[in-house]
Structures are given as structure tokens and as C-alpha cells.
């Protein structure tokens, strides 16, 4: 009997098929009541008690193997069927492949990073939740300084020393604390101000700020760097620096670029002047250098800051800043970039 069991087992092991009919025949042959295994079980009743145990175990194993074979072949045939039905029409149009695209803020940020990296600026980043020192005090804005009101701040209620950074100048403070001049770095990132949301302003936006510190850095270097940037970024080669005030730079200036007055849009966005403001800049105040352990007798530097949304709005003629944050797929789809 053992021999018969082994022979049947080998047959079952070797069996395979791609046809449903053959599989059904397999089932009838081995697993039906009158099938081979059923017969073996009938025979089993009469075997000698000395081999009963061994035969019983083998027989059970055989039955399980047959059942498993049946199940797995059945499954395979069903899978095949599905596969076939969705792919058998070779003239069917292909399914569209949706490519994602970068967010316009990311595209513009990457472009700015690329432009400044060509002239040796690294990229530095820092935390969005800042302490008072890095966002204000180190930047020559001690507590109760009226200029703190220039940037309406979100504070962390549980800890009055913590706030959402109002500019990425805080990253530059961290950078100056950790590095020695010469240093050239830009800090792109998200900033927060407690402002009413409108088409032109949002409480969350992005900035990129630049910093250059070395011996003998002058205002002329600042101007040339900004000119290089506006040429690369906008293809415009006329800028003007208007005297202004920031607590952390002295002297300070507002950066305007000459956009031109060729089209109606030019008139509209420059309010008929041809000039557009894109950011602030100035020579780093000696107090800021001192606060970050840089010797103001030996070193000088410049800093500048710009809004990324504003630049993106200019480049892509986006009329409303809120569009950047709504994640409307119809808006996002329009920006394709390899950057
Ligand atoms: N931090 C300033 C702001 O957010 C911008 C700025 C940076 C101005 C560096 C001057 C120098 O408004």
C-alpha cells in the first residue's frame, strides 16, 4: 500500500495544467468520493496493524497535497483570467500617465538658489519656531524696541520666549554664530506674520535672505550682487536702491528693479512708474556682528531679503497670493519644471 501511496504522491506533485477542464478531471480522479485517494482510504481499513500508523500518516499527507495542488492551480487559473481580460485588447488606448510638477514656490526657490550658488553662496536653513534672540534681539532689536512692530509676530502662548520666525534673518544669526568669515550664504524658508490675508498679503509666506561677510565688503559689492541677480532672474539690468530703515542693517535700502512700461500689465504692476520693489538690503549693523562674535573692526558684510511669492507672482503673472496655498490642481498643473 505504501508503494501505491508514493506513486500517487509523485503523480500529484508532477501535475500541472492551464486548463480548467483538466483541473476538473484531476479533482475527479484523485479527490472525488470514488477517486484514487478515496479508494486508498477504503483499502486502508484492511491493512495490517503493523503498518497502519505509517500508512495512515502518508495517506493524510497525500490527501492534503492533492487538495493544496487543486487550490493553487485554481487560483492561478483565475489570476490568469483577469490578466487576460484587461490586456487582451491590444488596440485599447493606453492609460494616461500623470506626471506631478513642482510647486511654483519650489521652482522659484530652486532658481534663486541656483543663481546664487554660481557666485559662491551656500544654502543654510534653520527652525521655523525660533527664540527671541535669533529672531529679534541678536538682530539689534532688543525687547520693547519699536521696530519690532514692523513685523507682527505670532508668539507661542506657553513660552513667551518662542515665536514663529518673522523672517529668515534668524537663520543668518545662527549661521554667523557657528561659522567664521568669509561667509556667503542664502537662507530660503517659510516665515510667519500676523497679517490680514488678502490678494497681496498672507500670514505665511516664503523669503530668501542673503548674507556676505568678509574683510572689506562694501556697498558696491551689495549693489553688484543684486544687479547680477536681477539680470539672471528677470532679465532686467536696471536697479535702484532707495534709502530705508532696518534695525539690523546700516545703511539700509529698498531694492527696486526697473520693470519697464511696455505693456498694459507693466503699467498695472508698477502703478505707472516702471519701478517695482522686490526686497530690502543693507550693510550688516556692527552690533549684529558683535552679537554673533564677529569682529566689526575687521569684518564687514551685507545682507538682503526678498519675498519668494512676490517674485513668483511677477514671473508667472499670478494675481492673488492665496492661490499658492489652495492646492487647486488646475493652478498647480500649469507649472512644469525640471528643477
Ligand atoms: N529681514 C527683512 C524683512 O524680512 C529683510 C531684510 C533682510 C532687510 C536683510 C535687510 C537686510 O523685512
mmCIF file of C-alpha atoms and ligand atoms in Angstrom:
data_model
loop_
_atom_site.group_PDB
_atom_site.id
_atom_site.type_symbol
_atom_site.label_atom_id
_atom_site.label_comp_id
_atom_site.label_asym_id
_atom_site.label_seq_id
_atom_site.Cartn_x
_atom_site.Cartn_y
_atom_site.Cartn_z
ATOM 1 C CA UNK A 1 0.000 0.000 0.000
ATOM 2 C CA UNK A 2 2.815 2.380 0.857
ATOM 3 C CA UNK A 3 4.125 1.961 -2.653
ATOM 4 C CA UNK A 4 0.821 2.933 -4.137
ATOM 5 C CA UNK A 5 0.639 5.998 -1.935
ATOM 6 C CA UNK A 6 4.139 7.078 -3.009
ATOM 7 C CA UNK A 7 3.355 6.547 -6.654
ATOM 8 C CA UNK A 8 0.169 8.635 -6.397
ATOM 9 C CA UNK A 9 2.029 11.309 -4.488
ATOM 10 C CA UNK A 10 4.609 11.581 -7.279
ATOM 11 C CA UNK A 11 1.834 11.854 -9.872
ATOM 12 C CA UNK A 12 0.160 14.653 -7.955
ATOM 13 C CA UNK A 13 3.436 16.506 -7.448
ATOM 14 C CA UNK A 14 4.183 16.393 -11.139
ATOM 15 C CA UNK A 15 0.754 17.513 -12.246
ATOM 16 C CA UNK A 16 0.170 20.914 -13.722
ATOM 17 C CA UNK A 17 -2.274 22.409 -16.186
ATOM 18 C CA UNK A 18 -3.509 25.589 -17.790
ATOM 19 C CA UNK A 19 -6.943 24.302 -18.499
ATOM 20 C CA UNK A 20 -9.967 24.291 -16.289
ATOM 21 C CA UNK A 21 -11.243 21.037 -17.759
ATOM 22 C CA UNK A 22 -8.029 19.193 -16.980
ATOM 23 C CA UNK A 23 -8.093 20.539 -13.468
ATOM 24 C CA UNK A 24 -11.641 19.270 -13.014
ATOM 25 C CA UNK A 25 -10.521 15.873 -14.262
ATOM 26 C CA UNK A 26 -7.695 15.971 -11.747
ATOM 27 C CA UNK A 27 -10.195 16.656 -8.981
ATOM 28 C CA UNK A 28 -12.454 13.810 -10.036
ATOM 29 C CA UNK A 29 -9.560 11.408 -10.463
ATOM 30 C CA UNK A 30 -7.980 11.994 -7.067
ATOM 31 C CA UNK A 31 -10.340 13.775 -4.730
ATOM 32 C CA UNK A 32 -13.887 12.642 -5.513
ATOM 33 C CA UNK A 33 -15.531 10.001 -3.389
ATOM 34 C CA UNK A 34 -14.744 7.298 -5.886
ATOM 35 C CA UNK A 35 -11.312 8.770 -6.691
ATOM 36 C CA UNK A 36 -7.896 7.280 -6.165
ATOM 37 C CA UNK A 37 -7.466 8.687 -2.666
ATOM 38 C CA UNK A 38 -10.958 7.640 -1.628
ATOM 39 C CA UNK A 39 -10.158 4.124 -2.776
ATOM 40 C CA UNK A 40 -6.938 4.155 -0.817
ATOM 41 C CA UNK A 41 -8.814 5.176 2.305
ATOM 42 C CA UNK A 42 -11.196 2.221 1.816
ATOM 43 C CA UNK A 43 -8.253 -0.079 1.376
ATOM 44 C CA UNK A 44 -6.613 1.383 4.430
ATOM 45 C CA UNK A 45 -9.247 -0.219 6.635
ATOM 46 C CA UNK A 46 -7.906 -3.638 5.741
ATOM 47 C CA UNK A 47 -4.160 -3.097 6.088
ATOM 48 C CA UNK A 48 -2.147 -4.986 8.626
ATOM 49 C CA UNK A 49 -1.981 -3.272 12.005
ATOM 50 C CA UNK A 50 1.835 -3.282 11.893
ATOM 51 C CA UNK A 51 1.846 -0.696 9.054
ATOM 52 C CA UNK A 52 -1.419 1.051 9.895
ATOM 53 C CA UNK A 53 0.204 4.000 11.568
ATOM 54 C CA UNK A 54 2.685 4.676 8.769
ATOM 55 C CA UNK A 55 0.046 4.219 6.075
ATOM 56 C CA UNK A 56 -2.417 6.487 7.845
ATOM 57 C CA UNK A 57 0.063 9.323 8.105
ATOM 58 C CA UNK A 58 1.149 9.041 4.488
ATOM 59 C CA UNK A 59 -2.403 8.886 3.306
ATOM 60 C CA UNK A 60 -3.372 12.045 5.150
ATOM 61 C CA UNK A 61 -0.364 13.806 3.734
ATOM 62 C CA UNK A 62 -1.325 12.677 0.252
ATOM 63 C CA UNK A 63 -4.855 13.962 0.625
ATOM 64 C CA UNK A 64 -3.638 17.371 1.816
ATOM 65 C CA UNK A 65 -1.123 17.594 -1.006
ATOM 66 C CA UNK A 66 -3.821 16.882 -3.577
ATOM 67 C CA UNK A 67 -6.138 19.455 -2.078
ATOM 68 C CA UNK A 68 -3.390 22.083 -1.990
ATOM 69 C CA UNK A 69 -2.456 21.368 -5.581
ATOM 70 C CA UNK A 70 -6.073 21.812 -6.608
ATOM 71 C CA UNK A 71 -6.415 25.088 -4.745
ATOM 72 C CA UNK A 72 -3.206 26.624 -6.017
ATOM 73 C CA UNK A 73 -3.888 25.685 -9.643
ATOM 74 C CA UNK A 74 -7.392 27.061 -9.358
ATOM 75 C CA UNK A 75 -6.068 30.348 -8.033
ATOM 76 C CA UNK A 76 -3.505 30.563 -10.782
ATOM 77 C CA UNK A 77 -6.115 29.975 -13.459
ATOM 78 C CA UNK A 78 -8.341 32.691 -12.030
ATOM 79 C CA UNK A 79 -5.490 35.208 -11.909
ATOM 80 C CA UNK A 80 -4.655 34.415 -15.480
ATOM 81 C CA UNK A 81 -8.202 35.059 -16.476
ATOM 82 C CA UNK A 82 -8.181 38.562 -15.016
ATOM 83 C CA UNK A 83 -4.847 39.340 -16.532
ATOM 84 C CA UNK A 84 -6.103 38.235 -19.881
ATOM 85 C CA UNK A 85 -9.359 40.155 -19.858
ATOM 86 C CA UNK A 86 -7.787 43.548 -19.205
ATOM 87 C CA UNK A 87 -4.918 43.110 -21.621
ATOM 88 C CA UNK A 88 -6.366 41.147 -24.461
ATOM 89 C CA UNK A 89 -7.465 44.190 -26.443
ATOM 90 C CA UNK A 90 -4.180 45.466 -27.786
ATOM 91 C CA UNK A 91 -5.820 48.320 -29.667
ATOM 92 C CA UNK A 92 -7.173 49.800 -26.454
ATOM 93 C CA UNK A 93 -5.758 53.344 -25.859
ATOM 94 C CA UNK A 94 -3.060 53.424 -23.193
ATOM 95 C CA UNK A 95 -3.876 54.725 -19.753
ATOM 96 C CA UNK A 96 -2.590 58.268 -19.261
ATOM 97 C CA UNK A 97 0.439 58.755 -17.032
ATOM 98 C CA UNK A 98 0.082 61.726 -14.701
ATOM 99 C CA UNK A 99 3.353 63.487 -14.011
ATOM 100 C CA UNK A 100 3.480 65.611 -10.917
ATOM 101 C CA UNK A 101 5.025 69.049 -11.095
ATOM 102 C CA UNK A 102 6.929 71.201 -8.659
ATOM 103 C CA UNK A 103 5.067 73.895 -6.774
ATOM 104 C CA UNK A 104 5.779 77.372 -8.230
ATOM 105 C CA UNK A 105 7.333 78.433 -4.919
ATOM 106 C CA UNK A 106 9.728 75.495 -5.160
ATOM 107 C CA UNK A 107 10.545 76.274 -8.784
ATOM 108 C CA UNK A 108 11.373 79.903 -7.983
ATOM 109 C CA UNK A 109 13.271 78.987 -4.818
ATOM 110 C CA UNK A 110 15.402 76.475 -6.714
ATOM 111 C CA UNK A 111 16.127 79.028 -9.406
ATOM 112 C CA UNK A 112 17.251 81.595 -6.800
ATOM 113 C CA UNK A 113 19.475 79.003 -5.120
ATOM 114 C CA UNK A 114 20.982 78.122 -8.485
ATOM 115 C CA UNK A 115 21.714 81.757 -9.348
ATOM 116 C CA UNK A 116 23.426 82.488 -6.040
ATOM 117 C CA UNK A 117 25.314 79.216 -5.947
ATOM 118 C CA UNK A 118 27.061 80.283 -9.160
ATOM 119 C CA UNK A 119 28.720 83.100 -7.222
ATOM 120 C CA UNK A 120 29.645 81.005 -4.224
ATOM 121 C CA UNK A 121 26.642 81.254 -1.900
ATOM 122 C CA UNK A 122 25.752 78.166 0.112
ATOM 123 C CA UNK A 123 22.232 77.397 1.346
ATOM 124 C CA UNK A 124 21.502 77.470 5.076
ATOM 125 C CA UNK A 125 18.350 76.518 6.905
ATOM 126 C CA UNK A 126 17.010 76.892 10.417
ATOM 127 C CA UNK A 127 13.964 76.247 12.601
ATOM 128 C CA UNK A 128 10.560 77.820 11.919
ATOM 129 C CA UNK A 129 9.859 78.081 15.639
ATOM 130 C CA UNK A 130 12.520 80.485 16.818
ATOM 131 C CA UNK A 131 13.592 82.031 20.073
ATOM 132 C CA UNK A 132 13.553 85.731 20.747
ATOM 133 C CA UNK A 133 17.335 86.020 20.495
ATOM 134 C CA UNK A 134 17.696 84.712 16.942
ATOM 135 C CA UNK A 135 14.617 86.417 15.503
ATOM 136 C CA UNK A 136 14.958 89.789 17.231
ATOM 137 C CA UNK A 137 17.497 90.543 19.956
ATOM 138 C CA UNK A 138 20.647 89.421 18.124
ATOM 139 C CA UNK A 139 19.436 91.418 15.114
ATOM 140 C CA UNK A 140 19.722 94.652 17.070
ATOM 141 C CA UNK A 141 16.073 94.555 18.085
ATOM 142 C CA UNK A 142 16.105 94.451 21.880
ATOM 143 C CA UNK A 143 12.880 93.910 23.833
ATOM 144 C CA UNK A 144 10.443 96.821 23.557
ATOM 145 C CA UNK A 145 12.235 98.244 20.517
ATOM 146 C CA UNK A 146 9.514 99.957 18.484
ATOM 147 C CA UNK A 147 10.803 98.425 15.241
ATOM 148 C CA UNK A 148 9.568 95.031 16.443
ATOM 149 C CA UNK A 149 6.173 96.251 15.323
ATOM 150 C CA UNK A 150 7.374 96.257 11.719
ATOM 151 C CA UNK A 151 6.813 92.512 11.780
ATOM 152 C CA UNK A 152 3.632 91.480 13.541
ATOM 153 C CA UNK A 153 4.540 88.318 15.371
ATOM 154 C CA UNK A 154 2.880 85.040 16.324
ATOM 155 C CA UNK A 155 4.096 84.071 19.779
ATOM 156 C CA UNK A 156 3.940 80.622 21.357
ATOM 157 C CA UNK A 157 1.459 81.053 24.184
ATOM 158 C CA UNK A 158 3.035 78.582 26.584
ATOM 159 C CA UNK A 159 6.509 80.077 26.253
ATOM 160 C CA UNK A 160 6.907 83.835 25.700
ATOM 161 C CA UNK A 161 10.484 83.298 24.507
ATOM 162 C CA UNK A 162 9.331 81.300 21.490
ATOM 163 C CA UNK A 163 7.714 82.586 18.299
ATOM 164 C CA UNK A 164 7.181 81.712 14.654
ATOM 165 C CA UNK A 165 10.053 83.344 12.829
ATOM 166 C CA UNK A 166 9.038 86.543 11.076
ATOM 167 C CA UNK A 167 11.972 86.445 8.656
ATOM 168 C CA UNK A 168 14.823 84.123 7.775
ATOM 169 C CA UNK A 169 17.326 86.647 9.135
ATOM 170 C CA UNK A 170 17.146 84.352 12.172
ATOM 171 C CA UNK A 171 18.892 81.669 10.138
ATOM 172 C CA UNK A 172 21.677 84.102 9.327
ATOM 173 C CA UNK A 173 22.198 84.781 13.020
ATOM 174 C CA UNK A 174 22.562 81.059 13.599
ATOM 175 C CA UNK A 175 24.937 80.812 10.665
ATOM 176 C CA UNK A 176 27.100 83.709 11.919
ATOM 177 C CA UNK A 177 27.269 82.158 15.380
ATOM 178 C CA UNK A 178 28.545 78.874 14.010
ATOM 179 C CA UNK A 179 30.876 79.958 11.199
ATOM 180 C CA UNK A 180 33.875 82.172 10.659
ATOM 181 C CA UNK A 181 34.140 84.759 7.869
ATOM 182 C CA UNK A 182 34.459 84.742 4.958
ATOM 183 C CA UNK A 183 30.859 83.580 4.645
ATOM 184 C CA UNK A 184 28.407 83.681 1.804
ATOM 185 C CA UNK A 185 25.053 82.072 2.336
ATOM 186 C CA UNK A 186 21.409 82.362 1.411
ATOM 187 C CA UNK A 187 18.556 81.223 3.622
ATOM 188 C CA UNK A 188 15.316 80.358 1.878
ATOM 189 C CA UNK A 189 12.358 79.396 4.029
ATOM 190 C CA UNK A 190 8.855 79.861 5.323
ATOM 191 C CA UNK A 191 8.074 82.807 7.567
ATOM 192 C CA UNK A 192 5.024 83.909 9.536
ATOM 193 C CA UNK A 193 3.449 87.260 10.253
ATOM 194 C CA UNK A 194 0.196 88.115 11.923
ATOM 195 C CA UNK A 195 -1.245 89.968 8.957
ATOM 196 C CA UNK A 196 -4.667 90.091 7.402
ATOM 197 C CA UNK A 197 -4.920 87.779 4.436
ATOM 198 C CA UNK A 198 -5.616 89.480 1.128
ATOM 199 C CA UNK A 199 -4.690 89.141 -2.540
ATOM 200 C CA UNK A 200 -1.315 90.735 -1.781
ATOM 201 C CA UNK A 201 -0.503 89.571 1.748
ATOM 202 C CA UNK A 202 -0.620 86.317 3.656
ATOM 203 C CA UNK A 203 0.244 85.307 7.208
ATOM 204 C CA UNK A 204 2.525 82.588 5.849
ATOM 205 C CA UNK A 205 4.958 83.257 3.042
ATOM 206 C CA UNK A 206 8.486 82.483 1.901
ATOM 207 C CA UNK A 207 11.619 84.540 1.921
ATOM 208 C CA UNK A 208 15.142 84.209 0.774
ATOM 209 C CA UNK A 209 17.728 86.230 2.605
ATOM 210 C CA UNK A 210 21.384 86.547 1.649
ATOM 211 C CA UNK A 211 24.468 87.293 3.716
ATOM 212 C CA UNK A 212 28.047 88.025 2.738
ATOM 213 C CA UNK A 213 30.712 88.773 5.329
ATOM 214 C CA UNK A 214 34.416 89.201 4.711
ATOM 215 C CA UNK A 215 37.129 91.824 5.027
ATOM 216 C CA UNK A 216 36.383 94.990 3.054
ATOM 217 C CA UNK A 217 32.911 94.099 1.847
ATOM 218 C CA UNK A 218 31.333 97.319 0.611
ATOM 219 C CA UNK A 219 28.017 98.709 -0.508
ATOM 220 C CA UNK A 220 29.295 98.457 -4.098
ATOM 221 C CA UNK A 221 29.579 94.667 -3.656
ATOM 222 C CA UNK A 222 25.976 94.578 -2.484
ATOM 223 C CA UNK A 223 24.805 96.530 -5.479
ATOM 224 C CA UNK A 224 26.706 94.371 -7.966
ATOM 225 C CA UNK A 225 25.389 91.176 -6.371
ATOM 226 C CA UNK A 226 21.809 92.403 -6.591
ATOM 227 C CA UNK A 227 22.322 93.547 -10.160
ATOM 228 C CA UNK A 228 23.711 90.147 -11.118
ATOM 229 C CA UNK A 229 20.695 88.517 -9.500
ATOM 230 C CA UNK A 230 18.069 90.674 -11.231
ATOM 231 C CA UNK A 231 19.726 90.103 -14.605
ATOM 232 C CA UNK A 232 19.732 86.338 -14.119
ATOM 233 C CA UNK A 233 16.291 86.095 -12.558
ATOM 234 C CA UNK A 234 14.262 88.611 -14.540
ATOM 235 C CA UNK A 235 16.494 89.589 -17.435
ATOM 236 C CA UNK A 236 16.344 93.198 -16.223
ATOM 237 C CA UNK A 237 19.505 95.212 -15.888
ATOM 238 C CA UNK A 238 18.497 98.368 -14.073
ATOM 239 C CA UNK A 239 18.055 98.542 -10.304
ATOM 240 C CA UNK A 240 17.814 101.330 -7.807
ATOM 241 C CA UNK A 241 18.420 101.359 -4.063
ATOM 242 C CA UNK A 242 16.151 103.650 -2.077
ATOM 243 C CA UNK A 243 17.243 104.662 1.429
ATOM 244 C CA UNK A 244 15.227 102.857 4.075
ATOM 245 C CA UNK A 245 15.438 101.527 7.605
ATOM 246 C CA UNK A 246 16.032 98.090 9.073
ATOM 247 C CA UNK A 247 17.342 97.654 12.616
ATOM 248 C CA UNK A 248 19.926 95.065 11.556
ATOM 249 C CA UNK A 249 21.497 96.964 8.650
ATOM 250 C CA UNK A 250 23.094 100.380 8.392
ATOM 251 C CA UNK A 251 22.778 101.934 5.896
ATOM 252 C CA UNK A 252 19.639 100.206 4.683
ATOM 253 C CA UNK A 253 17.843 100.335 1.368
ATOM 254 C CA UNK A 254 14.798 99.139 -0.501
ATOM 255 C CA UNK A 255 15.584 97.300 -3.736
ATOM 256 C CA UNK A 256 13.640 98.388 -6.833
ATOM 257 C CA UNK A 257 14.058 96.939 -10.281
ATOM 258 C CA UNK A 258 13.167 98.763 -13.448
ATOM 259 C CA UNK A 259 10.471 96.575 -14.957
ATOM 260 C CA UNK A 260 9.615 98.825 -17.884
ATOM 261 C CA UNK A 261 6.398 100.310 -19.189
ATOM 262 C CA UNK A 262 5.922 98.428 -22.412
ATOM 263 C CA UNK A 263 2.672 96.594 -21.810
ATOM 264 C CA UNK A 264 -0.537 97.276 -20.021
ATOM 265 C CA UNK A 265 0.444 94.754 -17.359
ATOM 266 C CA UNK A 266 3.738 96.628 -16.830
ATOM 267 C CA UNK A 267 1.735 99.775 -16.166
ATOM 268 C CA UNK A 268 -0.559 97.968 -13.796
ATOM 269 C CA UNK A 269 2.002 96.166 -11.658
ATOM 270 C CA UNK A 270 4.337 99.146 -11.422
ATOM 271 C CA UNK A 271 1.485 101.601 -10.877
ATOM 272 C CA UNK A 272 2.617 103.547 -13.891
ATOM 273 C CA UNK A 273 6.149 104.173 -12.604
ATOM 274 C CA UNK A 274 8.018 101.319 -14.294
ATOM 275 C CA UNK A 275 9.692 100.514 -10.951
ATOM 276 C CA UNK A 276 8.971 97.523 -8.725
ATOM 277 C CA UNK A 277 10.115 96.901 -5.178
ATOM 278 C CA UNK A 278 11.433 93.372 -4.604
ATOM 279 C CA UNK A 279 13.063 93.473 -1.165
ATOM 280 C CA UNK A 280 15.250 95.106 1.433
ATOM 281 C CA UNK A 281 19.002 95.186 1.950
ATOM 282 C CA UNK A 282 21.862 96.936 3.684
ATOM 283 C CA UNK A 283 25.257 96.672 5.346
ATOM 284 C CA UNK A 284 25.120 94.402 8.396
ATOM 285 C CA UNK A 285 24.975 96.592 11.509
ATOM 286 C CA UNK A 286 28.183 96.299 13.620
ATOM 287 C CA UNK A 287 26.007 95.453 16.628
ATOM 288 C CA UNK A 288 24.760 92.331 14.843
ATOM 289 C CA UNK A 289 28.337 91.277 14.104
ATOM 290 C CA UNK A 290 29.241 91.805 17.757
ATOM 291 C CA UNK A 291 26.230 89.804 18.907
ATOM 292 C CA UNK A 292 27.408 86.863 16.868
ATOM 293 C CA UNK A 293 31.074 87.142 17.886
ATOM 294 C CA UNK A 294 32.387 88.578 14.660
ATOM 295 C CA UNK A 295 34.872 91.421 14.978
ATOM 296 C CA UNK A 296 33.297 94.518 13.350
ATOM 297 C CA UNK A 297 36.712 96.210 13.211
ATOM 298 C CA UNK A 298 37.979 93.511 10.924
ATOM 299 C CA UNK A 299 34.926 92.398 9.012
ATOM 300 C CA UNK A 300 32.004 93.964 7.255
ATOM 301 C CA UNK A 301 29.150 92.487 5.287
ATOM 302 C CA UNK A 302 25.902 92.960 3.502
ATOM 303 C CA UNK A 303 22.507 91.309 3.782
ATOM 304 C CA UNK A 304 19.370 91.318 1.703
ATOM 305 C CA UNK A 305 15.940 89.769 1.833
ATOM 306 C CA UNK A 306 13.216 89.107 -0.709
ATOM 307 C CA UNK A 307 9.780 87.518 -0.805
ATOM 308 C CA UNK A 308 9.604 84.391 -2.951
ATOM 309 C CA UNK A 309 5.851 84.678 -3.571
ATOM 310 C CA UNK A 310 6.299 88.194 -4.853
ATOM 311 C CA UNK A 311 8.943 87.069 -7.326
ATOM 312 C CA UNK A 312 6.797 84.120 -8.444
ATOM 313 C CA UNK A 313 3.799 86.435 -8.878
ATOM 314 C CA UNK A 314 5.868 88.693 -11.113
ATOM 315 C CA UNK A 315 7.362 85.914 -13.189
ATOM 316 C CA UNK A 316 4.158 83.976 -13.713
ATOM 317 C CA UNK A 317 1.751 86.919 -13.514
ATOM 318 C CA UNK A 318 -0.201 85.392 -10.654
ATOM 319 C CA UNK A 319 -2.791 87.913 -9.474
ATOM 320 C CA UNK A 320 -3.522 86.579 -5.971
ATOM 321 C CA UNK A 321 -1.071 85.291 -3.332
ATOM 322 C CA UNK A 322 -3.720 82.974 -1.864
ATOM 323 C CA UNK A 323 -3.520 80.790 -4.955
ATOM 324 C CA UNK A 324 -0.174 79.428 -3.764
ATOM 325 C CA UNK A 325 -1.706 77.748 -0.739
ATOM 326 C CA UNK A 326 -5.038 76.482 -2.021
ATOM 327 C CA UNK A 327 -3.547 73.474 -3.818
ATOM 328 C CA UNK A 328 -6.031 73.773 -6.642
ATOM 329 C CA UNK A 329 -4.841 71.204 -9.137
ATOM 330 C CA UNK A 330 -5.858 73.445 -12.068
ATOM 331 C CA UNK A 331 -3.440 76.080 -10.775
ATOM 332 C CA UNK A 332 -0.589 73.725 -9.867
ATOM 333 C CA UNK A 333 -0.777 71.885 -13.178
ATOM 334 C CA UNK A 334 0.334 74.955 -15.070
ATOM 335 C CA UNK A 335 3.834 74.837 -13.622
ATOM 336 C CA UNK A 336 6.135 72.345 -15.213
ATOM 337 C CA UNK A 337 9.769 72.418 -14.400
ATOM 338 C CA UNK A 338 12.672 70.053 -14.310
ATOM 339 C CA UNK A 339 14.147 71.904 -11.356
HETATM 340 N N1 LIG B 1 14.534 90.740 7.205
HETATM 341 C C1 LIG B 1 13.959 91.814 6.441
HETATM 342 C C2 LIG B 1 12.453 91.588 6.348
HETATM 343 O O1 LIG B 1 12.022 90.488 6.498
HETATM 344 C C3 LIG B 1 14.534 91.917 5.072
HETATM 345 C C4 LIG B 1 15.950 92.324 5.076
HETATM 346 C C5 LIG B 1 16.959 91.351 5.140
HETATM 347 C C6 LIG B 1 16.319 93.632 5.033
HETATM 348 C C7 LIG B 1 18.270 91.717 5.156
HETATM 349 C C8 LIG B 1 17.640 93.996 5.044
HETATM 350 C C9 LIG B 1 18.602 93.061 5.093
HETATM 351 O O2 LIG B 1 11.711 92.504 6.144
#
